[in-house]
Amino acid sequence: MTETLLLIVFGFGVGILVGTTGMGGGSLMTPLLIIVFGVKPVLAIGTDIFYAAVTKTVGGWTHFRKGTVDMGISLWLGVGSIPATIAGVWVLKIIERRAGASFDSIVLGMVAAALLITGVAVLWRAMFSTASHGRERRTIDLQTRHKVAAVGVGVLVGFVLGVTSAGSGALIALFLIMLFRLTPHRVVGTDVFHAAILLWAASIAHFASGNIDFALAGSIMIGSIPGVWVGSHLATRMPERGLRPALGIVLLAAGMGLITKAGYGIPAYVIVGLPLLLAVWAWRRTVRQHRSAPVVASPAVETPS
């Protein structure tokens, strides 16, 4: 009973992150299932992807109704990501057959690597992408080069998702900013909507491979579905200045924790100390950015004569 309540609480918290920032689902829940609940890595990946598919469907529908989804970019991303994620699950199955007893350690290493890359991507986005705010746009007239780029990004992210369950939110969001320069609300909406489609494809592939624990996924969804609904409605109101760096730091810490669980010893002072140092650095940089931000004067109001 205690474990079920913990799963519901964790699901609610992760759901809020997904709805608010468009990321954090697979990146956080998979390591939680492995480290906190002791779930077998490949089962944690498949179960996480299934629950995230349901969760992000709720968030994607909410964002679609709010008009924050760029359908053109989402569809072209899906052209690349859907077949790639199925290929990723297939590759995972091949590794399982050939690796034998070392399979769990290999999967832990792959998930850890994906988390570290995702954490760096989230931190970069939070701390260094503010310079492009003046060039942000609500939508883009898709040319051939944009479509090719979207398909390529979809292939990369889809494959990583199929193998590790991580990265579908953070990596897609990063490319939406770098390549298409969408506004923050459109980034989150497009990201969540595309991820919902991608995750259902990955879920079907993992179901065929026997990698989903539906009872476990159900417990998580009891918390995550209301969580993502709340987060999606908070997305247009909640400041992201402090939330994104914190998420990136948590992902880095989770990645180091999984590397240690895989048998590659990282000293405890590094696992604890590095995130603390990054938190201090992110806080100081955020404060400096806030203080140096230009103040926009309110327009003068004429007094009737």
XYZ file of C-alpha atoms in Angstrom:
305
model
C 0.000 0.000 0.000
C 2.824 2.399 0.890
C 4.553 1.700 -2.430
C 1.329 2.378 -4.353
C 0.847 5.712 -2.570
C 4.447 6.677 -3.372
C 3.878 5.818 -7.031
C 0.772 8.026 -7.094
C 2.631 10.928 -5.462
C 5.614 10.607 -7.807
C 3.249 10.311 -10.772
C 1.456 13.514 -9.786
C 4.720 15.425 -9.449
C 6.116 14.184 -12.738
C 2.776 14.873 -14.434
C 2.926 18.520 -13.377
C 6.444 18.788 -14.831
C 5.293 17.231 -18.106
C 2.320 19.547 -18.453
C 4.273 22.649 -17.459
C 7.581 22.173 -19.249
C 6.917 19.477 -21.854
C 9.627 17.261 -20.371
C 10.530 15.154 -17.370
C 8.292 12.123 -17.965
C 10.577 9.331 -19.101
C 13.649 11.188 -17.929
C 12.508 11.164 -14.293
C 10.114 8.244 -13.895
C 12.419 5.557 -15.337
C 15.256 6.237 -12.855
C 12.696 6.525 -10.037
C 11.275 3.100 -10.891
C 14.761 1.582 -11.063
C 16.429 3.279 -8.088
C 13.515 3.766 -5.649
C 11.256 0.822 -6.490
C 13.819 -1.695 -7.772
C 12.023 -2.387 -11.063
C 13.978 -4.319 -13.726
C 15.431 -1.724 -16.181
C 13.816 -2.979 -19.394
C 10.433 -3.313 -17.609
C 10.824 0.210 -16.174
C 11.450 1.569 -19.682
C 8.420 -0.117 -21.257
C 6.074 0.680 -18.360
C 7.263 4.281 -18.236
C 6.694 4.753 -21.967
C 3.156 3.346 -21.725
C 2.151 5.522 -18.776
C 3.784 8.555 -20.422
C 1.781 7.927 -23.610
C -1.481 8.205 -21.676
C -0.220 11.160 -19.659
C 1.026 13.155 -22.622
C -2.151 12.427 -24.575
C -4.029 14.365 -21.891
C -1.484 17.172 -22.036
C -1.342 17.148 -25.848
C -5.129 17.445 -26.137
C -5.132 20.337 -23.663
C -2.420 22.183 -25.584
C -4.180 21.461 -28.899
C -7.364 23.060 -27.602
C -5.360 26.060 -26.383
C -3.860 26.526 -29.862
C -0.247 26.058 -28.736
C 0.561 23.174 -31.134
C 2.334 23.636 -34.480
C 0.731 20.766 -36.380
C 3.070 20.956 -39.381
C 6.238 20.540 -37.348
C 4.624 17.837 -35.161
C 3.648 15.736 -38.169
C 7.057 15.978 -39.851
C 8.763 15.077 -36.586
C 6.508 12.031 -36.420
C 7.506 10.922 -39.923
C 11.008 10.335 -38.584
C 10.368 9.499 -34.931
C 7.692 6.788 -35.213
C 9.659 4.277 -37.323
C 12.852 5.154 -35.427
C 11.345 4.415 -32.008
C 10.070 1.031 -33.219
C 13.589 0.321 -34.472
C 14.940 1.335 -31.056
C 12.739 -1.194 -29.250
C 13.819 -3.851 -31.753
C 17.506 -3.053 -31.112
C 16.846 -3.286 -27.358
C 15.406 -6.762 -27.862
C 18.482 -7.832 -29.844
C 20.781 -6.532 -27.090
C 18.738 -8.472 -24.506
C 19.139 -11.733 -26.437
C 22.874 -11.320 -26.931
C 23.998 -9.675 -23.680
C 22.692 -12.317 -21.277
C 23.408 -11.585 -17.615
C 25.022 -8.223 -18.360
C 21.877 -6.871 -20.052
C 20.605 -4.894 -17.038
C 23.944 -3.115 -16.606
C 24.052 -2.243 -20.310
C 20.531 -0.807 -20.208
C 21.313 1.158 -17.046
C 24.355 2.625 -18.779
C 22.315 3.625 -21.843
C 19.563 5.217 -19.750
C 22.181 7.054 -17.665
C 23.863 8.412 -20.807
C 20.499 9.598 -22.159
C 19.729 11.310 -18.840
C 23.091 13.081 -18.745
C 22.662 14.353 -22.314
C 19.088 15.398 -21.574
C 20.131 17.158 -18.359
C 22.817 19.132 -20.204
C 20.267 20.025 -22.908
C 17.761 21.271 -20.340
C 20.397 23.339 -18.527
C 21.649 24.816 -21.791
C 18.129 25.739 -22.788
C 17.409 27.322 -19.418
C 20.657 29.228 -18.990
C 21.912 30.113 -22.461
C 18.991 30.284 -24.900
C 17.585 33.603 -23.690
C 19.532 35.545 -26.317
C 17.222 34.291 -29.071
C 14.012 35.534 -27.443
C 13.792 38.506 -29.782
C 13.682 36.191 -32.811
C 10.990 33.841 -31.503
C 7.929 33.245 -33.640
C 4.570 31.587 -33.197
C 4.788 29.496 -36.362
C 7.010 28.931 -39.391
C 6.450 28.591 -43.122
C 7.844 25.081 -43.572
C 10.291 24.825 -46.475
C 11.891 21.588 -47.676
C 14.955 22.143 -45.467
C 12.725 22.571 -42.407
C 10.877 19.340 -43.160
C 14.138 17.420 -43.671
C 15.479 18.824 -40.386
C 12.289 17.840 -38.544
C 12.432 14.286 -39.912
C 16.127 14.004 -38.942
C 15.468 15.229 -35.421
C 12.540 12.809 -35.183
C 14.755 9.866 -36.166
C 17.367 10.751 -33.526
C 14.929 11.351 -30.676
C 12.661 8.443 -31.603
C 15.514 5.947 -31.513
C 16.796 7.237 -28.159
C 13.275 7.031 -26.735
C 12.742 3.464 -27.922
C 15.954 2.281 -26.285
C 15.978 4.328 -23.057
C 12.520 6.023 -22.618
C 14.353 9.335 -22.008
C 14.740 12.508 -24.015
C 11.460 12.804 -25.913
C 10.620 16.090 -24.168
C 13.920 17.847 -23.519
C 15.663 16.995 -26.787
C 12.689 17.854 -28.992
C 12.204 21.128 -27.095
C 15.863 22.019 -27.588
C 15.641 21.475 -31.355
C 12.358 23.401 -31.574
C 14.198 26.381 -30.103
C 17.468 26.009 -32.025
C 16.066 25.123 -35.464
C 12.593 26.660 -35.545
C 12.807 29.418 -32.868
C 9.235 28.915 -31.672
C 7.835 30.870 -28.731
C 7.982 29.075 -25.339
C 4.283 28.214 -25.229
C 4.397 26.795 -28.776
C 7.542 24.828 -27.885
C 5.797 23.162 -24.941
C 2.547 22.529 -26.816
C 4.203 21.142 -29.956
C 6.596 19.064 -27.873
C 3.872 17.449 -25.746
C 1.562 16.824 -28.722
C 4.288 15.139 -30.796
C 5.517 13.139 -27.788
C 2.018 11.701 -27.279
C 1.992 10.310 -30.832
C 5.559 9.025 -30.543
C 4.998 7.373 -27.168
C 1.974 5.417 -28.393
C 4.093 3.961 -31.195
C 6.809 3.039 -28.696
C 4.213 1.595 -26.293
C 2.839 -0.763 -28.939
C 6.383 -1.945 -29.720
C 7.195 -2.505 -26.024
C 3.876 -4.291 -25.487
C 4.768 -6.671 -28.303
C 8.104 -7.300 -26.543
C 6.422 -7.963 -23.166
C 8.049 -4.961 -21.460
C 4.993 -3.343 -19.819
C 3.642 -3.864 -16.277
C 0.089 -2.526 -16.611
C -0.660 -2.631 -12.863
C 2.436 -0.537 -12.160
C 1.558 1.873 -14.954
C -1.995 2.203 -13.607
C -0.754 3.230 -10.166
C 1.458 5.925 -11.708
C -1.354 7.212 -13.941
C -3.687 7.767 -10.975
C -1.350 10.594 -10.015
C 0.105 11.615 -13.372
C -3.120 12.278 -15.313
C -4.430 14.941 -12.905
C -0.852 16.172 -12.533
C -0.381 16.803 -16.255
C -3.819 18.436 -16.458
C -2.837 20.846 -13.679
C 0.585 21.436 -15.253
C -0.861 22.147 -18.710
C -3.079 24.863 -17.249
C -0.181 26.286 -15.253
C 2.091 26.383 -18.324
C 0.848 29.803 -19.424
C 1.133 31.283 -15.911
C 4.146 29.701 -14.186
C 7.587 31.327 -14.660
C 10.123 28.855 -16.074
C 13.207 30.791 -14.879
C 13.805 28.555 -11.862
C 11.980 25.385 -12.875
C 14.028 24.396 -15.925
C 17.508 24.644 -14.335
C 16.267 22.609 -11.367
C 14.934 19.902 -13.700
C 18.223 19.782 -15.608
C 20.209 19.375 -12.394
C 17.893 16.606 -11.166
C 18.365 14.750 -14.464
C 22.154 14.984 -14.161
C 22.014 13.641 -10.601
C 19.704 10.794 -11.686
C 22.079 9.919 -14.519
C 25.043 9.709 -12.157
C 22.981 7.596 -9.756
C 22.153 5.111 -12.513
C 25.795 4.932 -13.598
C 26.674 3.977 -10.020
C 23.874 1.376 -9.933
C 25.254 -0.086 -13.176
C 28.531 -0.795 -11.388
C 30.609 2.195 -12.446
C 31.418 3.767 -9.114
C 30.970 7.528 -8.829
C 31.930 8.910 -5.394
C 28.974 10.039 -3.292
C 30.494 13.496 -2.872
C 30.403 13.932 -6.675
C 26.774 12.779 -6.964
C 25.763 15.209 -4.208
C 28.343 17.964 -4.650
C 28.134 18.535 -8.413
C 24.349 19.121 -8.445
C 24.713 21.500 -5.474
C 27.449 23.474 -7.243
C 25.336 23.621 -10.413
C 22.324 24.762 -8.389
C 24.316 27.625 -6.853
C 25.723 28.589 -10.268
C 22.273 28.452 -11.927
C 20.716 30.526 -9.141
C 23.406 33.227 -9.348
C 23.233 33.374 -13.143
C 19.440 33.551 -13.081
C 19.552 36.406 -10.579
C 22.049 38.300 -12.777
C 19.890 37.744 -15.880
C 16.832 38.985 -14.034
C 18.602 42.121 -12.798
C 20.070 42.933 -16.210
C 16.807 42.385 -18.093
C 15.546 45.619 -19.678
C 12.558 47.186 -17.971
C 9.737 47.856 -20.377
C 8.046 51.122 -19.507
C 4.280 51.173 -19.351
C 2.659 53.313 -22.039
C 1.633 56.733 -20.873
C -2.053 57.215 -20.198
C -3.526 60.443 -21.421
C -5.684 62.348 -18.978
C -8.885 63.590 -20.555
C -8.885 67.369 -20.777
